[in-house]
Coordinates of C-alpha atoms and ligand atoms in Angstrom, one line a residue:
M540 CA 106.3 113.4 80.6
C541 CA 107.3 116.2 78.3
G542 CA 107.9 119.6 79.9
I543 CA 107.5 123.1 78.4
I544 CA 108.8 126.5 79.5
G545 CA 108.7 129.8 77.7
F546 CA 110.0 133.2 78.7
A547 CA 109.5 136.8 77.3
G548 CA 111.3 139.4 79.4
R549 CA 114.3 141.7 79.6
E550 CA 117.0 139.4 80.8
E551 CA 118.8 136.6 79.0
A552 CA 116.2 133.8 78.4
A553 CA 118.5 130.8 78.0
P554 CA 119.6 130.4 81.7
I555 CA 116.0 130.8 82.9
L556 CA 114.8 128.2 80.4
L557 CA 117.5 125.7 81.5
E558 CA 116.7 126.2 85.1
G559 CA 113.0 125.8 84.5
L560 CA 113.7 122.6 82.5
A561 CA 115.8 121.3 85.4
R562 CA 112.9 121.8 87.8
M563 CA 110.8 119.6 85.5
E564 CA 113.4 116.8 85.2
Y565 CA 111.4 114.8 87.7
R566 CA 108.6 114.3 85.1
G567 CA 110.8 112.0 83.0
Y568 CA 112.4 112.8 79.6
D569 CA 114.9 111.5 77.1
S570 CA 116.1 114.6 75.3
A571 CA 115.9 118.4 75.7
G572 CA 116.3 121.6 73.8
I573 CA 115.9 125.4 73.8
A574 CA 115.3 128.1 71.2
V575 CA 116.1 131.7 71.9
R576 CA 115.6 134.8 69.7
S577 CA 117.7 138.0 69.7
E578 CA 117.7 141.1 67.4
E579 CA 121.2 140.4 66.2
R580 CA 121.3 136.6 65.9
G581 CA 117.7 135.8 65.1
L582 CA 116.5 132.3 66.1
Q583 CA 119.1 130.1 67.8
V584 CA 118.3 126.5 68.6
K585 CA 120.2 123.9 70.6
K586 CA 118.9 120.4 71.4
T587 CA 120.3 117.1 72.3
K588 CA 119.4 113.5 73.4
G589 CA 120.1 112.6 77.0
R590 CA 120.1 114.4 80.3
L591 CA 119.8 118.1 80.7
Q592 CA 123.4 118.2 81.7
A593 CA 124.2 117.5 78.1
L594 CA 122.2 120.5 76.9
F595 CA 123.8 122.6 79.7
D596 CA 127.3 121.6 78.5
L597 CA 126.3 122.1 74.8
T598 CA 125.2 125.7 75.5
H599 CA 127.8 126.5 78.2
G600 CA 125.0 126.9 80.7
G601 CA 122.9 128.9 78.2
A602 CA 125.7 131.5 77.5
D603 CA 125.9 130.5 73.8
L604 CA 122.3 131.6 73.1
E605 CA 121.5 135.3 73.2
G606 CA 118.2 137.1 73.6
P607 CA 115.4 137.7 76.1
L608 CA 112.7 135.6 74.4
G609 CA 112.7 131.8 74.3
I610 CA 111.1 128.4 74.7
G611 CA 112.5 125.1 76.2
H612 CA 111.4 121.5 76.2
T613 CA 112.1 118.2 77.8
R614 CA 110.9 115.4 75.5
W615 CA 109.5 111.9 76.3
A616 CA 109.5 110.1 73.0
T617 CA 106.2 109.1 71.4
H618 CA 106.8 109.6 67.6
G619 CA 110.4 108.7 66.6
E620 CA 113.2 107.5 68.8
P621 CA 114.9 109.7 71.3
N622 CA 117.7 111.4 69.4
D623 CA 119.0 114.9 68.6
I624 CA 116.8 115.4 65.5
N625 CA 113.6 114.3 67.1
A626 CA 114.2 116.5 70.2
H627 CA 112.3 119.8 70.4
P628 CA 112.2 122.6 69.6
H629 CA 111.3 121.9 65.9
I630 CA 112.1 124.4 63.3
S631 CA 110.1 125.2 60.1
E632 CA 111.9 124.6 56.8
K633 CA 112.7 128.3 56.2
G634 CA 114.0 128.5 59.8
N635 CA 111.8 131.3 61.1
I636 CA 109.5 129.4 63.4
A637 CA 110.5 127.3 66.5
L638 CA 107.9 125.2 68.3
V639 CA 107.8 123.0 71.3
H640 CA 104.9 120.6 71.9
N641 CA 103.5 118.3 74.6
G642 CA 100.8 115.9 73.5
I643 CA 100.1 113.9 70.4
I644 CA 98.8 115.1 67.0
E645 CA 96.7 112.3 65.7
N646 CA 96.3 113.4 62.1
Y647 CA 99.9 114.3 61.6
L648 CA 100.6 111.8 58.8
E649 CA 97.8 113.1 56.6
I650 CA 99.0 116.7 57.1
K651 CA 102.6 115.6 56.5
E652 CA 101.7 114.0 53.2
H653 CA 99.8 117.1 52.1
L654 CA 102.8 119.3 53.0
I655 CA 105.2 117.0 51.2
R656 CA 103.1 117.4 48.1
Q657 CA 103.4 121.1 48.5
G658 CA 107.2 120.7 48.4
V659 CA 108.0 120.9 52.2
H660 CA 110.9 118.8 53.4
F661 CA 110.9 117.1 56.8
T662 CA 113.9 116.2 58.9
S663 CA 112.4 114.4 61.9
D664 CA 110.0 111.5 62.6
T665 CA 107.9 113.6 64.9
D666 CA 104.3 114.7 64.8
T667 CA 105.5 118.0 66.2
E668 CA 107.6 119.0 63.2
V669 CA 104.5 118.7 61.1
V670 CA 102.9 121.5 63.2
A671 CA 105.9 123.7 62.8
Q672 CA 105.9 123.2 59.0
L673 CA 102.1 123.7 58.8
L674 CA 102.4 126.9 60.8
E675 CA 105.0 128.3 58.4
F676 CA 102.8 127.3 55.5
H677 CA 99.8 129.2 56.9
Y678 CA 102.0 132.1 58.0
N679 CA 103.3 132.5 54.5
E680 CA 99.7 132.8 53.4
C681 CA 98.4 135.2 55.9
H682 CA 101.5 137.0 57.4
S683 CA 99.9 137.1 60.8
M684 CA 101.3 134.7 63.4
L685 CA 98.1 134.7 65.5
E686 CA 95.9 134.1 62.5
A687 CA 98.3 131.3 61.3
V688 CA 98.1 129.6 64.7
G689 CA 94.3 129.8 64.6
R690 CA 94.3 128.1 61.2
V691 CA 96.7 125.4 62.4
L692 CA 94.6 124.7 65.5
R693 CA 91.5 124.3 63.3
R694 CA 93.4 121.7 61.2
I695 CA 95.0 119.5 63.7
E696 CA 93.4 116.7 65.8
G697 CA 94.8 115.4 69.1
S698 CA 96.2 116.9 72.3
Y699 CA 98.6 119.7 72.6
A700 CA 100.3 122.4 74.6
F701 CA 102.5 124.6 72.3
G702 CA 105.1 127.2 72.8
I703 CA 106.1 129.1 69.6
I704 CA 108.5 131.8 68.7
C705 CA 108.9 133.4 65.3
S706 CA 111.9 135.4 64.1
D707 CA 109.6 138.1 62.7
Y708 CA 108.2 138.7 66.2
P709 CA 111.0 140.0 68.4
N710 CA 109.0 140.4 71.5
A711 CA 106.3 137.8 71.7
L712 CA 105.9 134.1 72.2
I713 CA 102.7 132.3 71.4
A714 CA 101.1 129.5 73.4
A715 CA 98.1 127.3 72.8
R716 CA 96.5 124.3 74.6
K717 CA 94.1 121.5 74.2
D718 CA 94.0 118.5 76.6
S719 CA 97.5 119.1 77.8
P720 CA 98.3 121.6 80.6
L721 CA 99.7 125.0 80.1
I722 CA 100.1 127.7 82.7
L723 CA 100.7 131.4 82.2
G724 CA 103.0 133.0 84.7
Y725 CA 102.9 136.8 85.4
G726 CA 106.4 137.8 86.6
K727 CA 108.1 141.1 87.5
G728 CA 110.9 141.2 84.9
G729 CA 108.9 139.2 82.3
N730 CA 106.2 136.7 81.7
F731 CA 106.2 132.9 81.4
I732 CA 104.5 129.8 80.0
A733 CA 105.0 126.4 81.6
S734 CA 103.4 123.0 81.5
D735 CA 104.2 122.6 85.2
V736 CA 104.2 125.4 87.8
T737 CA 107.4 124.1 89.4
A738 CA 109.3 125.4 86.3
I739 CA 108.5 129.0 87.1
I740 CA 107.7 129.0 90.8
K741 CA 111.1 130.6 91.5
Y742 CA 110.0 133.7 89.5
T743 CA 106.3 134.0 90.2
R744 CA 103.4 132.5 92.1
D745 CA 100.9 134.6 90.1
V746 CA 99.5 132.3 87.5
A747 CA 96.5 131.6 85.2
Y748 CA 95.5 128.3 83.8
M749 CA 94.9 128.2 80.1
D750 CA 91.7 126.5 79.0
D751 CA 91.3 124.2 76.0
G752 CA 91.1 126.1 72.7
E753 CA 92.8 129.2 74.1
I754 CA 95.8 131.0 72.5
A755 CA 98.1 133.3 74.5
V756 CA 100.4 136.0 73.2
V757 CA 103.1 136.6 75.8
T758 CA 105.4 139.6 75.9
A759 CA 107.6 141.0 78.7
D760 CA 104.8 143.3 79.8
H761 CA 101.5 141.6 78.9
I762 CA 99.8 138.4 78.4
D763 CA 96.9 138.5 76.0
V764 CA 94.6 135.5 75.8
F765 CA 92.2 134.7 73.0
D766 CA 89.6 132.0 72.4
A767 CA 89.5 129.8 69.3
E768 CA 87.7 132.5 67.3
L769 CA 90.5 135.0 68.4
T770 CA 88.2 136.9 70.6
P771 CA 90.0 138.3 73.7
V772 CA 89.5 136.4 77.0
E773 CA 89.9 137.7 80.5
K774 CA 91.8 135.2 82.6
Q775 CA 91.4 134.7 86.3
H776 CA 94.6 134.8 88.2
S777 CA 95.5 132.3 91.0
L778 CA 98.1 132.5 93.6
V779 CA 100.2 129.3 94.0
D780 CA 100.1 128.6 97.7
W781 CA 103.6 127.0 98.0
D782 CA 107.0 128.4 97.3
V783 CA 110.2 127.2 95.7
S784 CA 111.5 125.5 98.8
A785 CA 108.7 123.0 98.7
A786 CA 109.9 121.8 95.4
E787 CA 113.5 121.5 96.4
K788 CA 115.3 118.6 98.1
G789 CA 116.3 120.7 101.1
G790 CA 119.4 118.6 102.0
Y791 CA 117.8 115.2 101.5
A792 CA 119.5 112.7 99.1
H793 CA 116.2 112.1 97.2
F794 CA 112.8 113.7 96.8
M795 CA 111.2 110.4 97.5
Y796 CA 112.8 110.2 101.0
K797 CA 111.9 113.8 101.7
E798 CA 108.3 113.2 100.6
I799 CA 108.0 110.0 102.7
L800 CA 109.0 112.1 105.7
E801 CA 106.5 114.8 104.8
Q802 CA 103.6 112.4 105.1
P803 CA 102.4 113.2 108.6
E804 CA 102.2 116.9 107.9
A805 CA 100.6 116.4 104.5
V806 CA 98.0 114.1 106.0
R807 CA 97.3 116.6 108.8
K808 CA 96.8 119.4 106.2
T809 CA 94.4 117.3 104.2
I810 CA 92.3 116.2 107.2
S811 CA 92.2 119.1 109.6
P812 CA 90.4 121.8 107.7
R813 CA 87.7 119.2 106.9
I814 CA 86.8 118.2 110.4
R815 CA 84.7 120.8 112.4
E816 CA 83.0 120.1 115.7
G817 CA 83.4 116.4 115.4
R818 CA 81.9 116.2 111.9
V819 CA 83.3 115.9 108.4
V820 CA 82.7 119.0 106.4
L821 CA 83.3 118.9 102.7
D822 CA 82.5 122.4 101.5
E823 CA 83.4 121.6 97.9
F824 CA 81.3 118.4 97.8
S825 CA 78.1 118.9 99.8
M826 CA 75.1 116.7 99.2
T827 CA 71.7 116.4 100.7
A828 CA 70.6 113.1 102.3
E829 CA 68.2 112.7 99.4
E830 CA 70.9 113.1 96.8
A831 CA 73.0 110.6 98.6
Q832 CA 70.1 108.1 98.7
S833 CA 69.7 108.4 95.0
I834 CA 73.2 107.0 94.4
S835 CA 72.8 103.4 93.3
R836 CA 76.4 102.7 92.4
I837 CA 79.8 104.2 93.0
F838 CA 82.7 104.0 90.6
I839 CA 86.3 104.8 91.5
I840 CA 88.5 105.4 88.5
A841 CA 92.2 105.9 88.5
C842 CA 95.6 104.6 87.4
G843 CA 98.7 103.2 89.2
S844 CA 98.9 104.1 92.9
S845 CA 95.8 106.2 92.7
Y846 CA 94.0 103.0 91.6
H847 CA 95.4 101.3 94.7
V848 CA 93.8 103.9 96.9
G849 CA 90.6 103.0 95.1
M850 CA 91.1 99.4 96.0
V851 CA 91.4 100.3 99.7
S852 CA 88.3 102.5 99.5
K853 CA 86.3 99.7 97.9
Y854 CA 86.7 97.5 100.9
N855 CA 86.0 100.3 103.3
W856 CA 83.2 101.9 101.5
E857 CA 81.2 98.8 100.7
R858 CA 81.3 98.0 104.4
L859 CA 80.5 101.5 105.6
L860 CA 78.0 102.5 102.8
R861 CA 76.3 99.3 101.8
R862 CA 76.5 100.4 98.2
P863 CA 78.3 98.6 95.4
V864 CA 81.6 100.2 94.7
E865 CA 83.4 99.3 91.5
V866 CA 87.1 100.2 91.2
C867 CA 88.2 100.7 87.6
L868 CA 91.5 101.2 85.8
A869 CA 90.9 104.3 83.8
S870 CA 92.5 102.8 80.7
E871 CA 90.0 100.0 80.8
F872 CA 87.0 101.9 81.9
R873 CA 87.1 104.4 79.1
Y874 CA 86.6 101.6 76.5
S875 CA 84.3 99.3 78.4
D876 CA 80.9 100.8 77.7
P877 CA 80.5 101.3 81.4
L878 CA 77.1 101.1 83.2
V879 CA 77.2 104.7 84.5
D880 CA 74.0 106.7 84.7
E881 CA 72.6 109.7 86.5
H882 CA 72.4 107.6 89.7
S883 CA 76.1 106.9 89.6
L884 CA 78.7 108.7 91.7
V885 CA 82.0 108.6 89.9
I886 CA 85.2 109.4 91.9
V887 CA 88.3 110.0 89.9
I888 CA 91.6 110.0 91.8
S889 CA 94.7 111.6 90.4
Q890 CA 97.8 113.2 91.9
S891 CA 98.7 115.2 88.8
G892 CA 95.2 115.8 87.6
E893 CA 96.6 115.4 84.1
T894 CA 96.6 111.6 83.6
L895 CA 95.1 111.3 80.1
D896 CA 93.4 107.9 80.7
T897 CA 91.8 109.2 83.9
M898 CA 90.7 112.4 82.2
A899 CA 89.2 110.5 79.3
A900 CA 87.4 108.1 81.7
M901 CA 86.0 111.0 83.6
R902 CA 84.7 112.6 80.4
E903 CA 83.0 109.3 79.5
A904 CA 81.4 109.2 82.9
K905 CA 80.2 112.8 82.5
R906 CA 78.8 112.0 79.0
L907 CA 76.8 109.2 80.6
R908 CA 75.5 111.7 83.2
G909 CA 77.4 110.4 86.2
R910 CA 78.1 112.9 89.0
T911 CA 81.9 113.3 89.1
L912 CA 84.1 114.0 92.1
A913 CA 87.8 114.5 91.5
I914 CA 90.4 113.8 94.3
V915 CA 93.4 115.7 93.0
N916 CA 96.6 117.1 94.3
V917 CA 97.6 119.6 91.6
V918 CA 95.5 122.8 92.0
G919 CA 94.1 124.0 88.7
S920 CA 94.9 120.8 86.8
S921 CA 92.7 119.7 84.0
I922 CA 90.8 117.0 85.9
A923 CA 90.2 119.3 88.8
R924 CA 88.7 121.9 86.5
E925 CA 86.5 119.5 84.5
A926 CA 85.0 117.5 87.3
D927 CA 81.6 118.4 88.8
H928 CA 83.3 118.7 92.2
V929 CA 86.9 118.7 93.3
L930 CA 88.5 117.9 96.6
Y931 CA 92.2 118.7 96.8
T932 CA 94.7 116.6 98.7
W933 CA 97.0 119.1 100.3
A934 CA 100.2 117.1 99.8
G935 CA 102.1 120.0 98.2
P936 CA 104.3 119.4 95.2
E937 CA 105.3 115.8 94.7
I938 CA 108.5 115.6 92.7
A939 CA 109.6 111.9 93.0
V940 CA 108.1 109.8 90.3
A941 CA 107.1 107.2 92.9
T942 CA 104.2 108.6 94.8
T943 CA 104.2 108.5 98.6
K944 CA 102.7 111.5 100.2
A945 CA 100.1 112.0 97.5
Y946 CA 99.0 108.3 98.0
S947 CA 98.7 108.9 101.7
T948 CA 96.7 112.0 101.4
Q949 CA 94.4 110.4 98.8
L950 CA 93.8 107.6 101.3
V951 CA 92.7 109.8 104.1
L952 CA 90.6 112.1 101.9
M953 CA 88.8 109.0 100.6
D954 CA 88.3 108.0 104.3
L955 CA 86.7 111.4 104.9
V956 CA 84.5 111.2 101.9
G957 CA 83.4 107.7 102.9
L958 CA 82.5 108.9 106.4
Y959 CA 80.6 111.9 105.0
L960 CA 78.5 109.7 102.7
G961 CA 78.0 107.0 105.4
D962 CA 76.7 109.7 107.7
L963 CA 74.3 111.0 105.0
L964 CA 73.1 107.5 104.1
G965 CA 72.7 106.6 107.8
T966 CA 74.8 103.5 107.3
V967 CA 77.6 104.3 109.7
D968 CA 76.5 104.4 113.4
R969 CA 77.6 107.3 115.6
A970 CA 80.1 105.3 117.7
E971 CA 81.9 104.0 114.6
Y972 CA 81.9 107.4 113.0
D973 CA 83.4 109.0 116.1
A974 CA 86.0 106.2 116.4
I975 CA 87.2 106.5 112.8
L976 CA 87.2 110.3 113.0
S977 CA 89.2 110.4 116.1
E978 CA 91.7 107.8 114.8
L979 CA 92.0 109.8 111.6
Q980 CA 93.1 112.8 113.6
A981 CA 95.6 110.7 115.4
L982 CA 97.2 109.4 112.2
P983 CA 99.8 112.1 111.7
E984 CA 101.3 111.3 115.2
K985 CA 101.2 107.6 114.6
M986 CA 102.9 108.0 111.2
R987 CA 105.6 110.0 112.9
A988 CA 106.1 107.1 115.3
V989 CA 106.6 104.7 112.3
L990 CA 109.1 107.2 110.7
A991 CA 111.0 107.5 114.0
D992 CA 112.1 103.9 113.9
I993 CA 113.4 103.1 110.4
T994 CA 116.6 101.3 111.3
P995 CA 115.0 97.8 111.2
I996 CA 113.7 98.6 107.7
Q997 CA 117.1 99.8 106.5
Y998 CA 118.5 96.5 107.9
F999 CA 115.9 94.3 106.2
A1000 CA 116.5 96.2 102.9
S1001 CA 120.2 95.5 103.2
R1002 CA 119.4 91.8 103.9
Y1003 CA 117.0 91.3 101.1
F1004 CA 118.0 93.7 98.3
N1005 CA 119.5 91.0 96.2
H1006 CA 116.4 89.0 95.6
D1007 CA 115.2 89.1 92.0
S1008 CA 111.5 88.3 92.7
I1009 CA 109.4 89.3 95.7
F1010 CA 105.8 88.5 96.5
F1011 CA 103.5 90.6 98.6
I1012 CA 100.6 88.7 100.2
G1013 CA 97.7 89.9 102.3
R1014 CA 93.9 89.7 102.7
N1015 CA 91.3 92.5 102.3
L1016 CA 92.9 95.8 103.1
D1017 CA 96.3 94.2 103.4
Y1018 CA 95.9 92.9 99.9
A1019 CA 95.1 96.4 98.6
M1020 CA 98.1 97.8 100.5
G1021 CA 100.3 95.0 99.1
L1022 CA 99.5 96.2 95.6
E1023 CA 100.9 99.5 96.4
G1024 CA 104.0 98.0 98.3
S1025 CA 104.7 95.9 95.3
L1026 CA 104.3 98.7 92.8
K1027 CA 106.7 100.9 94.8
L1028 CA 109.3 98.2 94.9
K1029 CA 109.2 97.4 91.2
E1030 CA 109.1 100.9 89.9
I1031 CA 112.2 102.1 91.7
S1032 CA 114.3 99.0 92.4
Y1033 CA 113.4 97.1 89.1
I1034 CA 112.9 93.9 91.1
H1035 CA 110.1 91.7 89.8
S1036 CA 107.3 91.7 92.3
E1037 CA 103.7 90.7 92.5
A1038 CA 101.0 91.2 95.1
Y1039 CA 98.5 88.5 95.7
A1040 CA 95.4 88.1 97.8
S1041 CA 96.7 85.4 100.2
G1042 CA 93.7 83.2 99.7
E1043 CA 94.5 82.9 96.0
L1044 CA 98.0 81.5 96.6
K1045 CA 96.9 77.9 96.6
H1046 CA 95.1 78.5 93.2
G1047 CA 98.4 78.7 91.4
T1048 CA 101.0 81.1 92.6
I1049 CA 102.2 79.0 95.5
S1050 CA 104.0 76.8 92.9
L1051 CA 106.5 79.7 92.6
I1052 CA 107.4 79.6 96.3
E1053 CA 110.6 77.7 96.9
P1054 CA 113.3 77.7 99.5
G1055 CA 114.6 81.3 99.8
T1056 CA 111.8 83.1 97.9
L1057 CA 111.1 86.4 99.7
V1058 CA 107.5 86.9 100.7
V1059 CA 106.4 90.2 102.3
A1060 CA 103.4 89.1 104.4
L1061 CA 101.0 91.8 105.4
G1062 CA 99.0 91.1 108.6
T1063 CA 97.8 94.5 109.8
Y1064 CA 94.0 93.9 109.2
G1065 CA 92.8 92.7 112.5
P1066 CA 89.5 91.0 111.5
L1067 CA 91.4 88.6 109.2
F1068 CA 94.7 88.3 111.1
D1069 CA 94.3 84.5 111.9
K1070 CA 93.6 83.8 108.2
A1071 CA 96.7 85.8 107.2
M1072 CA 98.8 83.8 109.7
S1073 CA 97.8 80.5 108.1
N1074 CA 99.0 81.8 104.8
V1075 CA 102.3 82.8 106.4
V1076 CA 102.7 79.3 107.8
E1077 CA 101.8 77.9 104.3
V1078 CA 104.6 79.8 102.5
K1079 CA 107.1 79.1 105.4
A1080 CA 106.4 75.4 105.0
R1081 CA 107.6 75.7 101.4
G1082 CA 110.8 77.4 102.4
A1083 CA 109.9 81.1 101.9
E1084 CA 111.8 83.7 103.8
V1085 CA 109.1 85.9 105.3
L1086 CA 109.3 89.6 106.1
A1087 CA 106.1 90.6 107.9
V1088 CA 104.4 93.9 108.5
T1089 CA 101.9 93.8 111.3
T1090 CA 100.6 95.9 114.2
E1091 CA 101.8 96.1 117.8
T1092 CA 98.8 93.9 118.8
F1093 CA 99.9 91.1 116.6
R1094 CA 103.7 91.6 116.7
E1095 CA 104.4 88.7 119.2
R1096 CA 102.4 86.2 117.2
M1097 CA 103.9 87.2 113.9
E1098 CA 107.4 87.1 115.3
K1099 CA 107.0 83.4 116.2
T1100 CA 106.7 82.5 112.5
A1101 CA 108.1 85.2 110.3
D1102 CA 111.9 85.7 109.7
A1103 CA 111.7 89.4 110.2
T1104 CA 108.8 91.6 111.5
V1105 CA 108.0 95.3 111.4
A1106 CA 105.1 96.4 113.6
V1107 CA 103.2 99.7 113.2
P1108 CA 100.9 101.3 115.8
D1109 CA 97.3 100.1 116.0
T1110 CA 94.5 102.2 114.7
H1111 CA 90.9 101.7 113.5
P1112 CA 91.0 98.7 111.1
V1113 CA 89.8 100.8 108.1
L1114 CA 92.7 103.2 108.6
Q1115 CA 95.4 100.6 109.0
P1116 CA 96.8 100.9 105.4
S1117 CA 97.7 104.5 106.1
L1118 CA 100.3 103.2 108.7
G1119 CA 101.1 99.9 107.1
V1120 CA 102.1 101.4 103.8
V1121 CA 104.9 103.5 105.3
P1122 CA 107.3 100.6 106.0
L1123 CA 106.6 99.4 102.5
Q1124 CA 107.6 102.7 100.9
L1125 CA 110.7 102.8 103.1
F1126 CA 111.6 99.2 102.2
A1127 CA 111.3 100.0 98.4
Y1128 CA 113.4 103.1 98.9
Y1129 CA 116.2 101.4 100.8
V1130 CA 116.3 98.4 98.5
A1131 CA 116.5 100.8 95.5
L1132 CA 119.3 102.7 97.3
Q1133 CA 121.3 99.5 97.9
R1134 CA 120.9 98.6 94.2
G1135 CA 122.1 102.0 93.1
C1136 CA 119.0 102.9 91.2
D1137 CA 117.9 106.3 90.0
I1138 CA 115.3 106.6 92.8
D1139 CA 113.6 109.9 91.9
K1140 CA 113.6 109.2 88.1
P1141 CA 113.2 105.5 87.5
R1142 CA 113.8 104.3 84.0
N1143 CA 111.0 104.5 81.4
L1144 CA 108.7 106.2 83.9
A1145 CA 107.2 109.7 83.9
K1146 CA 105.6 111.6 86.7
S1147 CA 102.4 112.4 84.9
V1148 CA 101.3 110.3 82.0
T1149 CA 99.7 112.7 79.6
V1150 CA 99.6 110.3 76.6
E1151 CA 97.5 107.2 76.2
Ligands
M6R98 O1 98.9 111.6 88.6 P1 98.1 110.3 88.8 O2 97.8 110.0 90.2 O3 96.9 110.2 87.9 O4 99.1 109.1 88.3 C1 98.7 107.8 88.3 C2 99.9 106.9 88.1 O5 100.6 107.2 86.9 C3 100.8 107.0 89.3 O6 100.2 106.7 90.5 C4 102.0 106.0 89.1 O7 101.5 104.7 89.2 C5 103.1 106.3 90.1 N1 104.4 106.3 89.5 C6 103.2 105.4 91.3 O8 104.2 105.6 92.1

């Protein structure tokens, strides 16, 4: 989604802004722009539709804009089509205020009409321009930028992160946030604002996370933060625990490929600090046995791949915990009048920690007095800070839009939480607890073994990449894993794909199977392997071409029926999706590669979805 960077320092701002925007390209955008201020030339603004390269060319790499103070933005259109005029920064009518914005202003039309009646002229279709004009309106009344920003924030409704510069303020940029992330960066030669830490990580790892309602005044030497009443606020600094190399491709063709390969290590980092002396220890989420007993219902809420993690956990947790587990799409949950109460444990899963629907669902759960636990990757993100408890997945920065390592670390963290709760509830016996825990610790090595043998998957991708519709089938955990395999494929290769619970085929979908239809059959879940095989036979009988993913134990049997088979190492059945998903990720990757798709930045998609 949209990205913001701002810089106040002593060197030229434009190249720094362009570089920061480039580091946020992965989030998805359709236009970009920068505004820079200098003593001699005042405010200078350049913006354009299209890729950042277009902005780079337009500004000659930033050389055309002069000054040590500036803001930059990558836009993902919400109000008004992607074009040069609707791109940010937006400028007030008199031209002395430039503003960039992430989020949505809900009452912009009403304010726009009011301003039009006051004689203000608008040039764009955006909600953001309304804020720039309103700010100028109030600034003309009170002649203090801070006061004017305060007045604007009291007037607008919706979500926002703002970066603002004003030609009357040569040294300072102003930032404000509500429901959209904004980070303050304390650098050596200047200070920063950014919506995403990757934008500024090259310059500083010393950051502070702005809270809702806060306003920051950023100069080269200071960052002063105020609350909504303009009372100064002391911010706590955090040190980002990864460096710039973690957010770079490091010689790989795509971030997605790099991130697939990083999975064993990411999984190890997520698991190992949480296993001590043969027990799961969750320092950030400890509960007494009585508290655990008082949980009558568990909700897992998420979107996209994070939701698919919830699907796997539902199967596992209901078996291990003997408690009802409901998995909910955040966008549905928030409007469904959910049956959450003080006996509900509500788990929200989010890589970014900024997904608006997930955040809104979590707030609704909190309002209903549910106890919330967030499983999040991005440290300091909004969901992480608002949840009652947070457990971080230690996947490191995930840049590719299609998630891989974040999904895998979410899975294992949910396995750990399941074991922890099962132990407290007394529903998992000691032998099974030990068996799962020991297999969890063996997962990184087994994932490495899968990744060491990717040639067959490359071959299958080159054999099947031309299909225009692909079905994933499986039962139980294989079905949940198929949902993720199918999403991976469709989001990066643009091939139509659906995942079905195999047993449902005969209730309708099997009518779509005809000679040559590609079916990816998942048969890794041992307890239901025989049933899964019957479904493979069923689709083969109708002429389907079957690519199967199974385990070493079942390889031979599967090979007798399927046209092509990939086998992953065996592990405890509840953990099998952690291994089975890897060939599916690789299959999607190589199919997309064959089709020449923009793998890291698929069309129409954004890395974190901060609008509804
Ligand atoms: O950051 P989140 O985990 O909350 O994001 C949820 C989905 O938007 C995300 O998983 C999306 O489906 C990915 N593109 C899948 O690869």
